[in-house]
Amino acid sequence: MSEASNRSMRGGANLGTRERQVKLKLIAAVMALMVTGAAGAQKITAAGATFPYPIYNKWFTEYAKAHPGVEINYQSLGSGAGIKQVSEGTVDFGASDGPMNDQQLAEAKVKVMHVPTVLGAVVPVYNIPGVSKDLNFTGDEIADIYLGKITKWNDARLVKDNPGANLPDKAILPVYRSDGSGTTYIFTDYLSKISPEWSSKVGKATSVKWPAGIGQKGNEGVAGMVRQTPGSFGYVELIYALQNKMAYGAVKNLAGKFLQGSPDGVTAAAAASAKTMPADYRVSITNAPGATSYPISSFTWLLIPKQFADPAKGAAVKGFLTWMLEHGESEATGMGYAPLPVQVQTMVKKTITTVK
């Protein structure tokens, strides 16, 4: 073999070695980028309300898929826990269906602002074997069930409002939230507006001293207890009644109409009550005027620090909130919630820009 041929073979072998080295370096670089990207994923922690958990869970999952660099871990613990944890700085943001009061805001370790996300309805649910008819309830009747004044399903007042329902001579077991709950805040806010006795004896709060009944944790707990206990009565966010295929009643509104909870009824209540939304978004829309307004309606809020210790987290949360308005709101109605009114969305867009 000629020297020229030898040189050619050696050159080919060297070229093959160089190509392999280049490929190995490229593979190593790609793996390094993957490791760096995984390590650099922005992990955000949040906790709070069970009322909006179904839609929040959907949003956070969708957002993570569209933005692989951001992971939002939300724990559905109740509004009381959401307020407590964001106030103490143990989560990046909280969530509540009852707005923080002035004292809570003043005592929080971080400055917190309320960002409304969607609206929802709290509905009365019940389990009465043999009764398939949708029932009607007035606010006074609901209050008196929890005050221990209406104790039987065939109480004369319930029979009068539900002709033909064949209500049984059976004890009512009221079921309530045992944890600090925004759903409870909405429910007791409504009852306080309707019943003077409720207002003076129990009042409104995320946690109250219940005169009668048995407590369960979370919307999930109340829904589960009512489903498995004949004769029981409770209150849950509409989506939980729908998901669990539970019977839920109509509630008499301020105009004297019995309405079942629905996104349309919630939207009507918001339009009637929130024509002048306060700058801090802390507003009650229960017992709203209007023939089509569902009376136990409310906004639900994310509790967002005005300034994050880690600017990267602040930017990530701001990105999610922007996505929520642009993409998430359109999913609200299909899940039993109502989207924010357009004028409120416009306000929230401006609020989001102040997150740091």
Short mmCIF file of C-alpha atoms in Angstrom, two decimals:
data_model
loop_
_atom_site.label_atom_id
_atom_site.label_comp_id
_atom_site.label_asym_id
_atom_site.label_seq_id
_atom_site.Cartn_x
_atom_site.Cartn_y
_atom_site.Cartn_z
CA MET A 1 0.00 0.00 0.00
CA SER A 2 1.35 3.43 -0.89
CA GLU A 3 2.23 6.08 1.67
CA ALA A 4 -0.46 8.26 0.18
CA SER A 5 -3.05 5.56 0.84
CA ASN A 6 -1.85 5.19 4.44
CA ARG A 7 -2.11 8.93 4.98
CA SER A 8 -5.63 8.87 3.55
CA MET A 9 -6.71 6.05 5.89
CA ARG A 10 -5.17 7.76 8.92
CA GLY A 11 -6.91 10.99 7.93
CA GLY A 12 -10.24 9.19 7.64
CA ALA A 13 -9.78 7.58 11.04
CA ASN A 14 -8.85 10.93 12.59
CA LEU A 15 -11.87 12.54 10.97
CA GLY A 16 -14.14 9.83 12.39
CA THR A 17 -12.65 10.36 15.84
CA ARG A 18 -13.16 14.11 15.61
CA GLU A 19 -16.79 13.64 14.51
CA ARG A 20 -17.44 11.33 17.47
CA GLN A 21 -15.84 13.87 19.81
CA VAL A 22 -17.99 16.66 18.41
CA LYS A 23 -21.14 14.53 18.80
CA LEU A 24 -20.25 13.66 22.37
CA LYS A 25 -19.65 17.32 23.18
CA LEU A 26 -23.03 18.25 21.65
CA ILE A 27 -24.81 15.56 23.65
CA ALA A 28 -23.09 16.73 26.82
CA ALA A 29 -24.08 20.33 26.11
CA VAL A 30 -27.73 19.39 25.52
CA MET A 31 -27.82 17.35 28.73
CA ALA A 32 -26.27 20.23 30.65
CA LEU A 33 -28.91 22.59 29.29
CA MET A 34 -31.65 20.13 30.27
CA VAL A 35 -30.27 19.83 33.80
CA THR A 36 -29.89 23.59 34.09
CA GLY A 37 -33.43 24.11 32.81
CA ALA A 38 -34.87 21.61 35.29
CA ALA A 39 -32.90 23.12 38.15
CA GLY A 40 -33.98 26.60 37.09
CA ALA A 41 -37.71 25.82 36.98
CA GLN A 42 -39.53 28.41 39.07
CA LYS A 43 -41.38 26.56 41.82
CA ILE A 44 -44.22 28.59 43.36
CA THR A 45 -46.18 27.51 46.42
CA ALA A 46 -49.75 28.55 47.17
CA ALA A 47 -52.56 27.52 49.49
CA GLY A 48 -56.10 28.43 50.41
CA ALA A 49 -59.70 28.27 49.27
CA THR A 50 -61.38 25.01 48.29
CA PHE A 51 -64.23 26.96 46.61
CA PRO A 52 -62.17 27.70 43.43
CA TYR A 53 -59.86 24.67 43.68
CA PRO A 54 -61.33 22.80 40.66
CA ILE A 55 -60.65 25.68 38.27
CA TYR A 56 -57.34 26.66 39.92
CA ASN A 57 -56.10 23.11 39.57
CA LYS A 58 -57.03 23.17 35.89
CA TRP A 59 -55.37 26.55 35.35
CA PHE A 60 -52.14 25.70 37.16
CA THR A 61 -51.83 22.43 35.24
CA GLU A 62 -52.46 24.09 31.88
CA TYR A 63 -50.10 26.94 32.65
CA ALA A 64 -47.28 24.56 33.60
CA LYS A 65 -47.72 22.69 30.30
CA ALA A 66 -47.57 25.92 28.32
CA HIS A 67 -44.73 27.33 30.46
CA PRO A 68 -42.45 24.43 31.47
CA GLY A 69 -40.24 26.77 33.50
CA VAL A 70 -42.98 27.49 36.06
CA GLU A 71 -44.58 25.05 38.54
CA ILE A 72 -47.39 26.19 40.84
CA ASN A 73 -48.14 23.84 43.74
CA TYR A 74 -51.53 24.73 45.25
CA GLN A 75 -52.85 23.14 48.42
CA SER A 76 -56.63 23.21 48.89
CA LEU A 77 -56.74 23.85 52.66
CA GLY A 78 -59.48 26.45 53.08
CA SER A 79 -59.49 30.23 53.02
CA GLY A 80 -58.46 30.55 56.66
CA ALA A 81 -55.26 28.61 55.96
CA GLY A 82 -54.67 30.66 52.81
CA ILE A 83 -54.88 33.92 54.73
CA LYS A 84 -52.69 32.62 57.54
CA GLN A 85 -49.97 31.21 55.32
CA VAL A 86 -49.64 34.18 52.99
CA SER A 87 -49.66 36.52 56.02
CA GLU A 88 -46.81 34.57 57.60
CA GLY A 89 -44.90 34.33 54.33
CA THR A 90 -44.88 30.51 54.32
CA VAL A 91 -46.37 30.39 50.78
CA ASP A 92 -45.75 32.60 47.77
CA PHE A 93 -49.43 33.53 47.53
CA GLY A 94 -52.76 32.58 49.11
CA ALA A 95 -56.39 32.29 48.09
CA SER A 96 -59.62 33.16 49.85
CA ASP A 97 -63.34 33.54 49.20
CA GLY A 98 -63.65 35.94 52.13
CA PRO A 99 -61.54 39.09 51.79
CA MET A 100 -58.94 39.79 54.48
CA ASN A 101 -60.13 42.41 56.95
CA ASP A 102 -58.21 45.57 57.86
CA GLN A 103 -56.65 43.99 60.94
CA GLN A 104 -55.45 40.94 59.02
CA LEU A 105 -53.93 43.13 56.34
CA ALA A 106 -52.19 45.30 58.92
CA GLU A 107 -50.75 42.31 60.82
CA ALA A 108 -49.49 40.43 57.74
CA LYS A 109 -45.70 40.19 57.42
CA VAL A 110 -46.03 41.12 53.74
CA LYS A 111 -48.22 43.71 52.07
CA VAL A 112 -51.04 41.74 50.41
CA MET A 113 -53.40 42.74 47.63
CA HIS A 114 -56.61 41.02 46.53
CA VAL A 115 -56.84 39.90 42.91
CA PRO A 116 -60.32 38.61 41.95
CA THR A 117 -60.23 35.56 39.68
CA VAL A 118 -63.76 34.21 39.08
CA LEU A 119 -67.19 34.29 40.71
CA GLY A 120 -69.13 31.38 42.11
CA ALA A 121 -72.32 30.31 43.85
CA VAL A 122 -72.77 28.61 47.20
CA VAL A 123 -75.73 26.24 47.05
CA PRO A 124 -77.76 24.35 49.69
CA VAL A 125 -77.39 20.59 49.23
CA TYR A 126 -79.45 17.84 50.81
CA ASN A 127 -79.97 14.10 50.96
CA ILE A 128 -83.61 13.07 51.38
CA PRO A 129 -84.36 9.52 50.20
CA GLY A 130 -87.55 9.40 48.16
CA VAL A 131 -87.57 13.13 47.37
CA SER A 132 -86.45 13.83 43.81
CA LYS A 133 -88.08 17.23 43.40
CA ASP A 134 -85.76 20.25 43.49
CA LEU A 135 -86.48 22.05 46.76
CA ASN A 136 -86.94 25.73 47.55
CA PHE A 137 -85.43 27.47 50.58
CA THR A 138 -85.66 30.98 51.94
CA GLY A 139 -82.71 32.57 53.71
CA ASP A 140 -84.69 32.58 56.97
CA GLU A 141 -85.34 28.86 56.67
CA ILE A 142 -81.68 28.10 56.04
CA ALA A 143 -80.65 30.25 59.00
CA ASP A 144 -83.18 28.52 61.25
CA ILE A 145 -81.94 25.06 60.21
CA TYR A 146 -78.47 25.99 61.47
CA LEU A 147 -79.90 27.81 64.50
CA GLY A 148 -81.62 24.55 65.48
CA LYS A 149 -85.11 26.03 65.11
CA ILE A 150 -86.15 23.96 62.07
CA THR A 151 -85.34 20.36 62.98
CA LYS A 152 -87.60 18.21 60.75
CA TRP A 153 -87.89 18.01 56.98
CA ASN A 154 -91.68 18.23 57.19
CA ASP A 155 -91.54 21.55 59.08
CA ALA A 156 -94.59 23.60 58.10
CA ARG A 157 -92.48 26.37 56.54
CA LEU A 158 -90.54 23.98 54.32
CA VAL A 159 -93.75 22.20 53.30
CA LYS A 160 -95.36 25.51 52.35
CA ASP A 161 -92.48 26.48 50.05
CA ASN A 162 -92.29 23.00 48.50
CA PRO A 163 -95.83 21.89 47.53
CA GLY A 164 -95.97 18.32 46.31
CA ALA A 165 -92.47 17.43 47.54
CA ASN A 166 -93.75 14.90 50.13
CA LEU A 167 -91.16 15.92 52.72
CA PRO A 168 -90.70 13.22 55.40
CA ASP A 169 -91.06 13.38 59.17
CA LYS A 170 -87.32 12.95 59.51
CA ALA A 171 -84.68 14.86 61.47
CA ILE A 172 -82.44 17.32 59.60
CA LEU A 173 -78.70 16.96 60.17
CA PRO A 174 -77.04 20.30 59.35
CA VAL A 175 -73.47 19.92 58.04
CA TYR A 176 -71.04 22.84 58.13
CA ARG A 177 -67.38 23.60 57.48
CA SER A 178 -65.12 22.86 60.45
CA ASP A 179 -62.11 24.67 58.96
CA GLY A 180 -61.58 28.35 58.31
CA SER A 181 -63.56 28.70 55.11
CA GLY A 182 -64.32 31.35 52.52
CA THR A 183 -67.38 29.36 51.55
CA THR A 184 -68.54 29.77 55.15
CA TYR A 185 -67.79 33.49 54.95
CA ILE A 186 -70.01 33.85 51.86
CA PHE A 187 -72.75 31.71 53.41
CA THR A 188 -72.77 33.51 56.76
CA ASP A 189 -72.46 36.92 55.08
CA TYR A 190 -75.68 36.10 53.25
CA LEU A 191 -77.45 34.76 56.35
CA SER A 192 -76.41 37.85 58.33
CA LYS A 193 -78.13 40.06 55.75
CA ILE A 194 -81.31 37.96 55.83
CA SER A 195 -81.74 36.96 59.48
CA PRO A 196 -81.37 39.49 62.32
CA GLU A 197 -81.15 36.60 64.80
CA TRP A 198 -78.32 35.03 62.84
CA SER A 199 -76.54 38.37 62.60
CA SER A 200 -76.71 38.95 66.36
CA LYS A 201 -76.04 35.38 67.57
CA VAL A 202 -73.59 34.01 64.99
CA GLY A 203 -72.50 36.70 62.53
CA LYS A 204 -70.26 36.38 59.48
CA ALA A 205 -66.69 35.07 59.37
CA THR A 206 -64.57 32.34 57.80
CA SER A 207 -65.11 30.40 61.03
CA VAL A 208 -68.13 30.79 63.35
CA LYS A 209 -69.61 29.02 66.36
CA TRP A 210 -72.35 26.89 64.83
CA PRO A 211 -75.47 26.46 67.03
CA ALA A 212 -76.36 23.09 65.47
CA GLY A 213 -74.96 20.39 63.23
CA ILE A 214 -71.72 18.56 62.52
CA GLY A 215 -68.52 19.93 60.99
CA GLN A 216 -66.51 18.61 58.03
CA LYS A 217 -63.32 19.86 56.43
CA GLY A 218 -63.43 21.49 53.02
CA ASN A 219 -66.12 21.67 50.37
CA GLU A 220 -65.08 18.09 49.65
CA GLY A 221 -65.81 17.03 53.25
CA VAL A 222 -69.24 18.67 53.39
CA ALA A 223 -70.21 17.23 50.01
CA GLY A 224 -69.06 13.76 51.05
CA MET A 225 -70.90 13.88 54.38
CA VAL A 226 -74.18 14.99 52.80
CA ARG A 227 -73.92 12.38 50.05
CA GLN A 228 -73.55 9.51 52.49
CA THR A 229 -75.94 10.69 55.23
CA PRO A 230 -79.72 10.49 54.68
CA GLY A 231 -81.54 13.48 56.14
CA SER A 232 -78.53 15.79 55.95
CA PHE A 233 -78.33 19.38 54.73
CA GLY A 234 -75.25 21.42 53.88
CA TYR A 235 -73.72 24.15 51.73
CA VAL A 236 -71.03 23.83 49.07
CA GLU A 237 -69.72 25.69 46.05
CA LEU A 238 -71.79 24.89 42.96
CA ILE A 239 -69.06 22.93 41.15
CA TYR A 240 -68.91 20.43 44.04
CA ALA A 241 -72.66 19.79 43.80
CA LEU A 242 -72.37 19.32 40.04
CA GLN A 243 -69.31 17.06 40.20
CA ASN A 244 -70.89 14.87 42.89
CA LYS A 245 -74.30 14.80 41.17
CA MET A 246 -75.97 16.11 44.32
CA ALA A 247 -79.45 17.56 44.72
CA TYR A 248 -79.22 21.29 45.42
CA GLY A 249 -81.99 23.71 46.18
CA ALA A 250 -83.19 27.04 44.87
CA VAL A 251 -82.86 30.05 47.18
CA LYS A 252 -85.30 32.95 47.36
CA ASN A 253 -83.60 36.14 46.19
CA LEU A 254 -84.19 39.76 47.14
CA ALA A 255 -86.78 40.10 44.37
CA GLY A 256 -88.77 37.15 45.79
CA LYS A 257 -87.77 34.65 43.09
CA PHE A 258 -86.53 31.12 43.88
CA LEU A 259 -83.35 30.56 41.84
CA GLN A 260 -80.88 27.72 41.64
CA GLY A 261 -77.21 28.65 41.58
CA SER A 262 -75.80 29.16 38.08
CA PRO A 263 -73.08 31.19 36.33
CA ASP A 264 -75.80 33.44 34.85
CA GLY A 265 -77.30 34.12 38.27
CA VAL A 266 -73.86 34.90 39.69
CA THR A 267 -73.08 37.22 36.78
CA ALA A 268 -76.36 39.05 37.37
CA ALA A 269 -75.54 39.46 41.07
CA ALA A 270 -72.10 40.86 40.22
CA ALA A 271 -73.53 43.28 37.69
CA ALA A 272 -76.12 44.51 40.20
CA SER A 273 -73.76 44.83 43.18
CA ALA A 274 -70.36 45.68 41.75
CA LYS A 275 -71.17 48.58 39.47
CA THR A 276 -68.58 50.59 41.38
CA MET A 277 -65.87 48.09 42.24
CA PRO A 278 -63.58 49.38 45.03
CA ALA A 279 -59.90 49.73 44.15
CA ASP A 280 -58.96 46.94 46.58
CA TYR A 281 -61.67 44.60 45.18
CA ARG A 282 -63.02 43.74 48.64
CA VAL A 283 -66.74 43.67 47.92
CA SER A 284 -69.77 41.59 48.93
CA ILE A 285 -72.38 40.66 46.32
CA THR A 286 -74.63 38.42 48.44
CA ASN A 287 -78.37 39.13 48.45
CA ALA A 288 -78.00 41.34 45.38
CA PRO A 289 -81.00 43.12 43.87
CA GLY A 290 -82.54 41.98 40.59
CA ALA A 291 -84.95 39.25 39.54
CA THR A 292 -82.17 37.13 37.98
CA SER A 293 -79.54 37.57 40.73
CA TYR A 294 -78.63 34.41 42.63
CA PRO A 295 -78.44 35.49 46.30
CA ILE A 296 -75.44 33.48 47.60
CA SER A 297 -72.84 34.65 45.09
CA SER A 298 -69.30 35.90 45.54
CA PHE A 299 -66.02 36.81 43.96
CA THR A 300 -63.04 34.69 44.99
CA TRP A 301 -59.58 36.21 45.33
CA LEU A 302 -55.91 35.35 45.08
CA LEU A 303 -53.93 37.02 47.86
CA ILE A 304 -50.80 38.30 46.15
CA PRO A 305 -47.83 39.97 47.88
CA LYS A 306 -47.27 43.44 46.45
CA GLN A 307 -43.55 42.74 46.35
CA PHE A 308 -41.82 39.37 46.25
CA ALA A 309 -38.48 38.83 47.99
CA ASP A 310 -37.43 36.96 44.84
CA PRO A 311 -38.09 39.17 41.76
CA ALA A 312 -38.06 36.07 39.53
CA LYS A 313 -41.03 34.66 41.46
CA GLY A 314 -42.81 37.98 41.17
CA ALA A 315 -42.30 37.91 37.40
CA ALA A 316 -43.56 34.31 37.24
CA VAL A 317 -46.71 35.10 39.24
CA LYS A 318 -47.33 38.19 37.11
CA GLY A 319 -47.03 36.00 34.02
CA PHE A 320 -49.59 33.55 35.36
CA LEU A 321 -52.07 36.30 36.28
CA THR A 322 -51.79 37.77 32.79
CA TRP A 323 -52.39 34.33 31.25
CA MET A 324 -55.37 33.84 33.59
CA LEU A 325 -57.11 36.91 32.21
CA GLU A 326 -56.26 36.19 28.59
CA HIS A 327 -56.95 32.43 28.56
CA GLY A 328 -58.32 31.14 31.88
CA GLU A 329 -61.43 33.29 32.19
CA SER A 330 -62.97 31.68 29.10
CA GLU A 331 -63.01 28.32 30.93
CA ALA A 332 -64.99 29.55 33.95
CA THR A 333 -68.57 29.03 32.77
CA GLY A 334 -67.94 25.46 31.63
CA MET A 335 -66.85 24.60 35.18
CA GLY A 336 -69.80 26.15 36.98
CA TYR A 337 -68.14 29.50 37.74
CA ALA A 338 -68.72 32.92 36.21
CA PRO A 339 -65.89 34.90 34.58
CA LEU A 340 -64.94 38.32 35.86
CA PRO A 341 -67.04 41.14 34.38
CA VAL A 342 -65.19 42.93 31.57
CA GLN A 343 -64.80 46.14 33.58
CA VAL A 344 -63.26 44.19 36.46
CA GLN A 345 -60.88 42.41 34.09
CA THR A 346 -59.73 45.82 32.87
CA MET A 347 -59.05 46.91 36.44
CA VAL A 348 -57.19 43.69 37.25
CA LYS A 349 -54.91 44.08 34.22
CA LYS A 350 -53.69 47.38 35.67
CA THR A 351 -53.32 45.88 39.14
CA ILE A 352 -51.16 43.04 37.79
CA THR A 353 -48.62 45.50 36.44
CA THR A 354 -47.83 46.62 40.01
CA VAL A 355 -46.65 43.17 41.14
CA LYS A 356 -42.89 43.21 41.74
#
